[in-house]
Amino acid sequence: MKIKILHLYPDLLNLYGDKGNIECLRKRLVWRGIDAEVVSYTCENSGFDLSDVDIVFIGGGSDREQKIVCHKLLEHKAALREYVENDGVLVAVCGGYQLLGKYYKLEDETIEGLEILDIYTDQGKKRLIGNIVLESDFLNQKIVGFENHGGRTYIGGHKPLGRVVCGYGNDDNSGAEGVVYKNVVATYLHGPLFPKNPQLCDYVLTNALKRRYSDFVCLPPLEDDLENTANEYIVKRFTNK
Ligand code: GLN
């Protein structure tokens, strides 16, 4: 078995080392004897073929970098939308998450999005920065992470990734964080999202494997004692639970 991971624009969107999530996806496959191929698509590349891709990852970036990426991504709008509608696995973090929506409205201009999700983002006055803990209804482990965004994302009828137990979330008001749509996981949680949340990483890998191999059933467990202890420590530290 083999999974191909496409990292979109790591040259521009790689805030807080979002790239480490790619390494985590890769390692958790290799540890199970599944081959993993990681390919980067940067501003230097041309052509855009998702036909043999199993997981697409888009990281976060500053508003300046997002503006540049936005124009590049819009060239691939139809291909990315088709990929998602065909159950392609897509993980988008922070700036990448905002770009999946209709737009990201800044004070003096509006960045157009891919309209893969029926969401939009408005820039707020204060940045929403800090540790965050979520409860999701499809994992039995809380999702922990760090958020830093000026945008407030309004997700309408979409299902959130989780409910905020501690932190700001999508819009500092609704108690929702991120979006799960088909095989898309979109979130404001930066940096080591997958290393800190092994169950979420395996959820993404399982969706990719099920899509690629119709007879795939489930991933064998890994020894996640350290990862789980780190996750539980953060949950306790920020929620007293
Ligand atoms: N530039 C966006 C914002 O501030 C996203 C930032 C990020 O990716 N951390 O909302």
PDB file of C-alpha atoms and ligand atoms in Angstrom:
ATOM      1  CA  MET A   1       0.000   0.000   0.000  1.00  0.00           C
ATOM      2  CA  LYS A   2       1.121   3.522  -0.692  1.00  0.00           C
ATOM      3  CA  ILE A   3      -0.174   7.012   0.037  1.00  0.00           C
ATOM      4  CA  LYS A   4       0.856  10.165  -1.813  1.00  0.00           C
ATOM      5  CA  ILE A   5       0.856  13.411   0.152  1.00  0.00           C
ATOM      6  CA  LEU A   6       0.899  16.751  -1.645  1.00  0.00           C
ATOM      7  CA  HIS A   7       2.127  19.749   0.348  1.00  0.00           C
ATOM      8  CA  LEU A   8       0.840  22.929  -1.286  1.00  0.00           C
ATOM      9  CA  TYR A   9       3.086  25.997  -1.222  1.00  0.00           C
ATOM     10  CA  PRO A  10       5.353  25.084   1.701  1.00  0.00           C
ATOM     11  CA  ASP A  11       7.578  27.940   0.462  1.00  0.00           C
ATOM     12  CA  LEU A  12       4.888  30.457   1.492  1.00  0.00           C
ATOM     13  CA  LEU A  13       2.553  28.753   3.946  1.00  0.00           C
ATOM     14  CA  ASN A  14       4.556  27.141   6.734  1.00  0.00           C
ATOM     15  CA  LEU A  15       3.908  29.194   9.854  1.00  0.00           C
ATOM     16  CA  TYR A  16       5.041  27.643  13.162  1.00  0.00           C
ATOM     17  CA  GLY A  17       6.430  24.678  11.256  1.00  0.00           C
ATOM     18  CA  ASP A  18       3.127  23.395   9.857  1.00  0.00           C
ATOM     19  CA  LYS A  19       5.411  21.204   7.745  1.00  0.00           C
ATOM     20  CA  GLY A  20       5.994  18.947  10.765  1.00  0.00           C
ATOM     21  CA  ASN A  21       2.456  17.649  10.243  1.00  0.00           C
ATOM     22  CA  ILE A  22       3.545  16.191   6.925  1.00  0.00           C
ATOM     23  CA  GLU A  23       6.356  14.337   8.650  1.00  0.00           C
ATOM     24  CA  CYS A  24       3.904  12.999  11.231  1.00  0.00           C
ATOM     25  CA  LEU A  25       1.509  11.749   8.522  1.00  0.00           C
ATOM     26  CA  ARG A  26       4.429  10.102   6.744  1.00  0.00           C
ATOM     27  CA  LYS A  27       5.909   8.456   9.838  1.00  0.00           C
ATOM     28  CA  ARG A  28       2.607   7.061  11.064  1.00  0.00           C
ATOM     29  CA  LEU A  29       2.208   5.361   7.692  1.00  0.00           C
ATOM     30  CA  VAL A  30       5.781   4.052   7.526  1.00  0.00           C
ATOM     31  CA  TRP A  31       5.584   2.681  11.087  1.00  0.00           C
ATOM     32  CA  ARG A  32       2.675   0.540   9.821  1.00  0.00           C
ATOM     33  CA  GLY A  33       4.584  -0.681   6.794  1.00  0.00           C
ATOM     34  CA  ILE A  34       2.700   1.591   4.370  1.00  0.00           C
ATOM     35  CA  ASP A  35       4.766   3.526   1.822  1.00  0.00           C
ATOM     36  CA  ALA A  36       4.460   7.287   1.789  1.00  0.00           C
ATOM     37  CA  GLU A  37       5.504   9.694  -0.912  1.00  0.00           C
ATOM     38  CA  VAL A  38       5.642  13.396  -0.111  1.00  0.00           C
ATOM     39  CA  VAL A  39       5.612  15.908  -2.946  1.00  0.00           C
ATOM     40  CA  SER A  40       5.808  19.683  -2.583  1.00  0.00           C
ATOM     41  CA  TYR A  41       4.087  22.041  -4.982  1.00  0.00           C
ATOM     42  CA  THR A  42       5.652  25.507  -4.853  1.00  0.00           C
ATOM     43  CA  CYS A  43       5.358  28.759  -6.788  1.00  0.00           C
ATOM     44  CA  GLU A  44       8.045  27.436  -9.137  1.00  0.00           C
ATOM     45  CA  ASN A  45       5.949  24.446 -10.272  1.00  0.00           C
ATOM     46  CA  SER A  46       3.630  24.304 -13.237  1.00  0.00           C
ATOM     47  CA  GLY A  47       0.939  21.809 -14.161  1.00  0.00           C
ATOM     48  CA  PHE A  48      -1.384  20.571 -11.459  1.00  0.00           C
ATOM     49  CA  ASP A  49      -2.466  16.958 -11.310  1.00  0.00           C
ATOM     50  CA  LEU A  50      -4.355  15.539  -8.343  1.00  0.00           C
ATOM     51  CA  SER A  51      -5.288  12.242 -10.002  1.00  0.00           C
ATOM     52  CA  ASP A  52      -2.872  10.122  -7.931  1.00  0.00           C
ATOM     53  CA  VAL A  53      -2.859  12.293  -4.789  1.00  0.00           C
ATOM     54  CA  ASP A  54      -4.303  10.906  -1.536  1.00  0.00           C
ATOM     55  CA  ILE A  55      -3.779  13.774   0.918  1.00  0.00           C
ATOM     56  CA  VAL A  56      -3.443  17.503   0.178  1.00  0.00           C
ATOM     57  CA  PHE A  57      -2.036  19.737   2.946  1.00  0.00           C
ATOM     58  CA  ILE A  58      -2.190  23.570   3.012  1.00  0.00           C
ATOM     59  CA  GLY A  59      -0.553  25.370   5.942  1.00  0.00           C
ATOM     60  CA  GLY A  60      -0.924  28.839   7.428  1.00  0.00           C
ATOM     61  CA  GLY A  61       0.738  32.132   6.654  1.00  0.00           C
ATOM     62  CA  SER A  62       0.690  35.883   7.108  1.00  0.00           C
ATOM     63  CA  ASP A  63      -1.845  38.017   5.237  1.00  0.00           C
ATOM     64  CA  ARG A  64       0.936  39.027   2.820  1.00  0.00           C
ATOM     65  CA  GLU A  65       1.784  35.429   1.963  1.00  0.00           C
ATOM     66  CA  GLN A  66      -1.886  34.500   1.753  1.00  0.00           C
ATOM     67  CA  LYS A  67      -2.437  37.162  -0.896  1.00  0.00           C
ATOM     68  CA  ILE A  68       0.315  35.677  -3.049  1.00  0.00           C
ATOM     69  CA  VAL A  69      -0.923  32.119  -2.564  1.00  0.00           C
ATOM     70  CA  CYS A  70      -4.518  33.103  -3.217  1.00  0.00           C
ATOM     71  CA  HIS A  71      -3.743  34.049  -6.819  1.00  0.00           C
ATOM     72  CA  LYS A  72      -1.784  30.826  -7.350  1.00  0.00           C
ATOM     73  CA  LEU A  73      -4.489  28.673  -5.775  1.00  0.00           C
ATOM     74  CA  LEU A  74      -7.297  30.241  -7.765  1.00  0.00           C
ATOM     75  CA  GLU A  75      -5.667  28.841 -10.907  1.00  0.00           C
ATOM     76  CA  HIS A  76      -6.355  25.376  -9.461  1.00  0.00           C
ATOM     77  CA  LYS A  77      -9.822  26.127  -8.075  1.00  0.00           C
ATOM     78  CA  ALA A  78     -11.723  23.725 -10.335  1.00  0.00           C
ATOM     79  CA  ALA A  79      -9.244  20.870  -9.777  1.00  0.00           C
ATOM     80  CA  LEU A  80      -9.269  21.282  -6.003  1.00  0.00           C
ATOM     81  CA  ARG A  81     -13.058  21.515  -5.831  1.00  0.00           C
ATOM     82  CA  GLU A  82     -13.428  18.388  -7.951  1.00  0.00           C
ATOM     83  CA  TYR A  83     -10.885  16.572  -5.765  1.00  0.00           C
ATOM     84  CA  VAL A  84     -12.817  17.444  -2.589  1.00  0.00           C
ATOM     85  CA  GLU A  85     -16.186  16.505  -4.080  1.00  0.00           C
ATOM     86  CA  ASN A  86     -14.635  13.154  -5.063  1.00  0.00           C
ATOM     87  CA  ASP A  87     -13.827  12.573  -1.375  1.00  0.00           C
ATOM     88  CA  GLY A  88     -10.185  13.649  -1.673  1.00  0.00           C
ATOM     89  CA  VAL A  89      -8.557  14.170   1.716  1.00  0.00           C
ATOM     90  CA  LEU A  90      -7.588  17.791   2.342  1.00  0.00           C
ATOM     91  CA  VAL A  91      -6.090  19.252   5.512  1.00  0.00           C
ATOM     92  CA  ALA A  92      -5.989  23.044   5.741  1.00  0.00           C
ATOM     93  CA  VAL A  93      -4.520  25.042   8.604  1.00  0.00           C
ATOM     94  CA  CYS A  94      -5.275  28.662   9.541  1.00  0.00           C
ATOM     95  CA  GLY A  95      -4.477  30.800   6.455  1.00  0.00           C
ATOM     96  CA  GLY A  96      -5.054  27.689   4.328  1.00  0.00           C
ATOM     97  CA  TYR A  97      -8.397  27.132   6.096  1.00  0.00           C
ATOM     98  CA  GLN A  98      -9.513  30.702   5.374  1.00  0.00           C
ATOM     99  CA  LEU A  99      -8.625  30.262   1.688  1.00  0.00           C
ATOM    100  CA  LEU A 100     -11.081  27.365   1.368  1.00  0.00           C
ATOM    101  CA  GLY A 101     -13.977  29.756   1.924  1.00  0.00           C
ATOM    102  CA  LYS A 102     -15.640  32.457  -0.166  1.00  0.00           C
ATOM    103  CA  TYR A 103     -13.350  35.260   0.970  1.00  0.00           C
ATOM    104  CA  TYR A 104     -11.100  36.672   3.678  1.00  0.00           C
ATOM    105  CA  LYS A 105     -12.015  40.345   4.149  1.00  0.00           C
ATOM    106  CA  LEU A 106      -9.224  42.576   5.391  1.00  0.00           C
ATOM    107  CA  GLU A 107      -9.597  46.232   6.343  1.00  0.00           C
ATOM    108  CA  ASP A 108      -8.641  47.548   2.908  1.00  0.00           C
ATOM    109  CA  GLU A 109      -9.084  44.583   0.551  1.00  0.00           C
ATOM    110  CA  THR A 110     -10.686  41.206   0.126  1.00  0.00           C
ATOM    111  CA  ILE A 111      -8.801  38.002  -0.620  1.00  0.00           C
ATOM    112  CA  GLU A 112     -10.851  35.706  -2.819  1.00  0.00           C
ATOM    113  CA  GLY A 113     -11.198  32.083  -1.714  1.00  0.00           C
ATOM    114  CA  LEU A 114     -11.633  28.732  -3.416  1.00  0.00           C
ATOM    115  CA  GLU A 115     -15.308  28.356  -2.373  1.00  0.00           C
ATOM    116  CA  ILE A 116     -14.744  24.743  -1.438  1.00  0.00           C
ATOM    117  CA  LEU A 117     -16.492  25.449   1.855  1.00  0.00           C
ATOM    118  CA  ASP A 118     -19.532  27.660   2.327  1.00  0.00           C
ATOM    119  CA  ILE A 119     -17.736  29.872   4.854  1.00  0.00           C
ATOM    120  CA  TYR A 120     -16.258  33.373   4.953  1.00  0.00           C
ATOM    121  CA  THR A 121     -13.738  35.224   7.089  1.00  0.00           C
ATOM    122  CA  ASP A 122     -13.640  38.834   8.300  1.00  0.00           C
ATOM    123  CA  GLN A 123     -10.590  40.374   9.880  1.00  0.00           C
ATOM    124  CA  GLY A 124     -11.244  41.411  13.483  1.00  0.00           C
ATOM    125  CA  LYS A 125      -9.552  44.113  15.582  1.00  0.00           C
ATOM    126  CA  LYS A 126      -7.788  41.920  18.116  1.00  0.00           C
ATOM    127  CA  ARG A 127      -5.701  38.861  17.180  1.00  0.00           C
ATOM    128  CA  LEU A 128      -6.933  35.642  18.758  1.00  0.00           C
ATOM    129  CA  ILE A 129      -3.814  34.047  20.202  1.00  0.00           C
ATOM    130  CA  GLY A 130      -3.332  31.228  22.669  1.00  0.00           C
ATOM    131  CA  ASN A 131      -3.621  27.583  23.557  1.00  0.00           C
ATOM    132  CA  ILE A 132      -6.827  25.855  22.583  1.00  0.00           C
ATOM    133  CA  VAL A 133      -8.578  22.629  23.527  1.00  0.00           C
ATOM    134  CA  LEU A 134     -11.476  21.110  21.564  1.00  0.00           C
ATOM    135  CA  GLU A 135     -13.949  18.319  22.057  1.00  0.00           C
ATOM    136  CA  SER A 136     -14.926  16.534  18.857  1.00  0.00           C
ATOM    137  CA  ASP A 137     -17.743  14.057  18.398  1.00  0.00           C
ATOM    138  CA  PHE A 138     -15.738  11.616  16.265  1.00  0.00           C
ATOM    139  CA  LEU A 139     -12.600  11.141  18.402  1.00  0.00           C
ATOM    140  CA  ASN A 140     -12.366   9.977  21.983  1.00  0.00           C
ATOM    141  CA  GLN A 141      -9.352  12.173  22.590  1.00  0.00           C
ATOM    142  CA  LYS A 142      -9.542  15.956  22.947  1.00  0.00           C
ATOM    143  CA  ILE A 143      -7.812  17.996  20.244  1.00  0.00           C
ATOM    144  CA  VAL A 144      -5.149  20.349  21.595  1.00  0.00           C
ATOM    145  CA  GLY A 145      -3.217  23.092  19.835  1.00  0.00           C
ATOM    146  CA  PHE A 146      -2.280  26.730  19.445  1.00  0.00           C
ATOM    147  CA  GLU A 147      -4.151  29.419  17.512  1.00  0.00           C
ATOM    148  CA  ASN A 148      -3.051  32.827  16.226  1.00  0.00           C
ATOM    149  CA  HIS A 149      -5.393  34.550  13.798  1.00  0.00           C
ATOM    150  CA  GLY A 150      -6.843  37.957  13.084  1.00  0.00           C
ATOM    151  CA  GLY A 151      -9.649  36.488  10.985  1.00  0.00           C
ATOM    152  CA  ARG A 152     -13.054  35.437  12.320  1.00  0.00           C
ATOM    153  CA  THR A 153     -14.465  32.591  10.271  1.00  0.00           C
ATOM    154  CA  TYR A 154     -18.219  32.049   9.966  1.00  0.00           C
ATOM    155  CA  ILE A 155     -19.063  28.492   8.989  1.00  0.00           C
ATOM    156  CA  GLY A 156     -22.840  28.681   8.468  1.00  0.00           C
ATOM    157  CA  GLY A 157     -24.343  25.214   8.323  1.00  0.00           C
ATOM    158  CA  HIS A 158     -21.012  23.365   8.214  1.00  0.00           C
ATOM    159  CA  LYS A 159     -20.062  20.892  10.904  1.00  0.00           C
ATOM    160  CA  PRO A 160     -17.199  22.164  13.080  1.00  0.00           C
ATOM    161  CA  LEU A 161     -14.098  20.093  13.783  1.00  0.00           C
ATOM    162  CA  GLY A 162     -14.807  20.515  17.458  1.00  0.00           C
ATOM    163  CA  ARG A 163     -16.407  22.500  20.256  1.00  0.00           C
ATOM    164  CA  VAL A 164     -14.082  24.912  22.061  1.00  0.00           C
ATOM    165  CA  VAL A 165     -13.383  23.875  25.659  1.00  0.00           C
ATOM    166  CA  CYS A 166     -10.690  26.508  26.101  1.00  0.00           C
ATOM    167  CA  GLY A 167      -9.595  29.165  23.564  1.00  0.00           C
ATOM    168  CA  TYR A 168     -11.266  31.329  20.891  1.00  0.00           C
ATOM    169  CA  GLY A 169     -12.072  29.070  17.926  1.00  0.00           C
ATOM    170  CA  ASN A 170     -13.509  30.163  14.573  1.00  0.00           C
ATOM    171  CA  ASP A 171     -14.968  33.513  15.574  1.00  0.00           C
ATOM    172  CA  ASP A 172     -14.437  34.042  19.330  1.00  0.00           C
ATOM    173  CA  ASN A 173     -18.156  33.669  19.881  1.00  0.00           C
ATOM    174  CA  SER A 174     -19.867  30.573  18.479  1.00  0.00           C
ATOM    175  CA  GLY A 175     -17.848  27.996  20.440  1.00  0.00           C
ATOM    176  CA  ALA A 176     -17.084  26.196  17.188  1.00  0.00           C
ATOM    177  CA  GLU A 177     -13.632  25.482  15.817  1.00  0.00           C
ATOM    178  CA  GLY A 178     -12.691  24.434  12.305  1.00  0.00           C
ATOM    179  CA  VAL A 179     -14.790  22.560   9.779  1.00  0.00           C
ATOM    180  CA  VAL A 180     -15.149  18.930   8.788  1.00  0.00           C
ATOM    181  CA  TYR A 181     -16.676  18.485   5.349  1.00  0.00           C
ATOM    182  CA  LYS A 182     -16.501  15.187   3.428  1.00  0.00           C
ATOM    183  CA  ASN A 183     -12.778  14.305   3.810  1.00  0.00           C
ATOM    184  CA  VAL A 184     -11.716  17.900   4.506  1.00  0.00           C
ATOM    185  CA  VAL A 185     -10.335  18.836   7.925  1.00  0.00           C
ATOM    186  CA  ALA A 186      -9.878  22.606   8.249  1.00  0.00           C
ATOM    187  CA  THR A 187      -8.707  24.244  11.462  1.00  0.00           C
ATOM    188  CA  TYR A 188      -7.008  27.244  13.059  1.00  0.00           C
ATOM    189  CA  LEU A 189      -4.744  24.925  15.082  1.00  0.00           C
ATOM    190  CA  HIS A 190      -1.162  25.573  14.053  1.00  0.00           C
ATOM    191  CA  GLY A 191       2.162  23.848  14.264  1.00  0.00           C
ATOM    192  CA  PRO A 192       2.279  20.320  15.662  1.00  0.00           C
ATOM    193  CA  LEU A 193      -1.413  19.527  15.159  1.00  0.00           C
ATOM    194  CA  PHE A 194      -0.844  15.864  14.299  1.00  0.00           C
ATOM    195  CA  PRO A 195       2.053  15.085  16.684  1.00  0.00           C
ATOM    196  CA  LYS A 196      -0.104  16.342  19.579  1.00  0.00           C
ATOM    197  CA  ASN A 197      -3.276  14.676  18.318  1.00  0.00           C
ATOM    198  CA  PRO A 198      -2.476  11.166  17.064  1.00  0.00           C
ATOM    199  CA  GLN A 199      -6.140  10.158  16.789  1.00  0.00           C
ATOM    200  CA  LEU A 200      -6.845  13.068  14.455  1.00  0.00           C
ATOM    201  CA  CYS A 201      -3.820  12.117  12.358  1.00  0.00           C
ATOM    202  CA  ASP A 202      -5.041   8.536  12.095  1.00  0.00           C
ATOM    203  CA  TYR A 203      -8.550   9.740  11.197  1.00  0.00           C
ATOM    204  CA  VAL A 204      -7.060  11.593   8.211  1.00  0.00           C
ATOM    205  CA  LEU A 205      -4.867   8.639   7.210  1.00  0.00           C
ATOM    206  CA  THR A 206      -7.775   6.212   7.485  1.00  0.00           C
ATOM    207  CA  ASN A 207      -9.937   8.358   5.192  1.00  0.00           C
ATOM    208  CA  ALA A 208      -7.121   8.461   2.622  1.00  0.00           C
ATOM    209  CA  LEU A 209      -6.507   4.704   2.802  1.00  0.00           C
ATOM    210  CA  LYS A 210     -10.232   3.881   2.541  1.00  0.00           C
ATOM    211  CA  ARG A 211     -10.529   6.067  -0.538  1.00  0.00           C
ATOM    212  CA  ARG A 212      -7.471   4.533  -2.216  1.00  0.00           C
ATOM    213  CA  TYR A 213      -8.062   0.869  -1.215  1.00  0.00           C
ATOM    214  CA  SER A 214     -11.682  -0.281  -1.194  1.00  0.00           C
ATOM    215  CA  ASP A 215     -10.810  -3.314   0.972  1.00  0.00           C
ATOM    216  CA  PHE A 216      -8.961  -1.280   3.624  1.00  0.00           C
ATOM    217  CA  VAL A 217     -10.489  -1.770   7.079  1.00  0.00           C
ATOM    218  CA  CYS A 218      -8.464  -0.031   9.800  1.00  0.00           C
ATOM    219  CA  LEU A 219      -4.982   1.005  10.890  1.00  0.00           C
ATOM    220  CA  PRO A 220      -3.217  -1.159  13.439  1.00  0.00           C
ATOM    221  CA  PRO A 221      -2.606   0.766  16.688  1.00  0.00           C
ATOM    222  CA  LEU A 222       0.800   2.321  17.429  1.00  0.00           C
ATOM    223  CA  GLU A 223       2.477   2.762  20.784  1.00  0.00           C
ATOM    224  CA  ASP A 224       1.197   6.266  21.447  1.00  0.00           C
ATOM    225  CA  ASP A 225       1.933   6.485  25.179  1.00  0.00           C
ATOM    226  CA  LEU A 226       4.142   9.550  24.848  1.00  0.00           C
ATOM    227  CA  GLU A 227       1.804  11.316  22.408  1.00  0.00           C
ATOM    228  CA  ASN A 228      -1.235  10.582  24.563  1.00  0.00           C
ATOM    229  CA  THR A 229       0.525  11.721  27.735  1.00  0.00           C
ATOM    230  CA  ALA A 230       1.499  15.007  26.046  1.00  0.00           C
ATOM    231  CA  ASN A 231      -2.075  15.501  24.847  1.00  0.00           C
ATOM    232  CA  GLU A 232      -3.558  14.758  28.282  1.00  0.00           C
ATOM    233  CA  TYR A 233      -1.055  17.059  29.980  1.00  0.00           C
ATOM    234  CA  ILE A 234      -2.160  19.980  27.795  1.00  0.00           C
ATOM    235  CA  VAL A 235      -5.837  19.193  28.373  1.00  0.00           C
ATOM    236  CA  LYS A 236      -5.301  19.186  32.161  1.00  0.00           C
ATOM    237  CA  ARG A 237      -3.146  22.296  32.103  1.00  0.00           C
ATOM    238  CA  PHE A 238      -5.706  24.405  30.240  1.00  0.00           C
ATOM    239  CA  THR A 239      -9.024  22.980  31.387  1.00  0.00           C
ATOM    240  CA  ASN A 240      -8.324  21.619  34.892  1.00  0.00           C
ATOM    241  CA  LYS A 241     -10.058  18.401  33.801  1.00  0.00           C
TER     242      LYS A 241
HETATM  243  N1  GLN B   1      -3.324  35.775   8.184  1.00  0.00           N
HETATM  244  C1  GLN B   1      -4.434  35.049   8.765  1.00  0.00           C
HETATM  245  C2  GLN B   1      -4.993  35.698  10.011  1.00  0.00           C
HETATM  246  O1  GLN B   1      -4.306  36.425  10.683  1.00  0.00           O
HETATM  247  C3  GLN B   1      -4.001  33.652   9.050  1.00  0.00           C
HETATM  248  C4  GLN B   1      -2.868  33.637   9.991  1.00  0.00           C
HETATM  249  C5  GLN B   1      -2.264  32.345  10.174  1.00  0.00           C
HETATM  250  O2  GLN B   1      -2.194  31.483   9.265  1.00  0.00           O
HETATM  251  N2  GLN B   1      -1.754  32.201  11.372  1.00  0.00           N
HETATM  252  O3  GLN B   1      -6.143  35.481  10.330  1.00  0.00           O
END
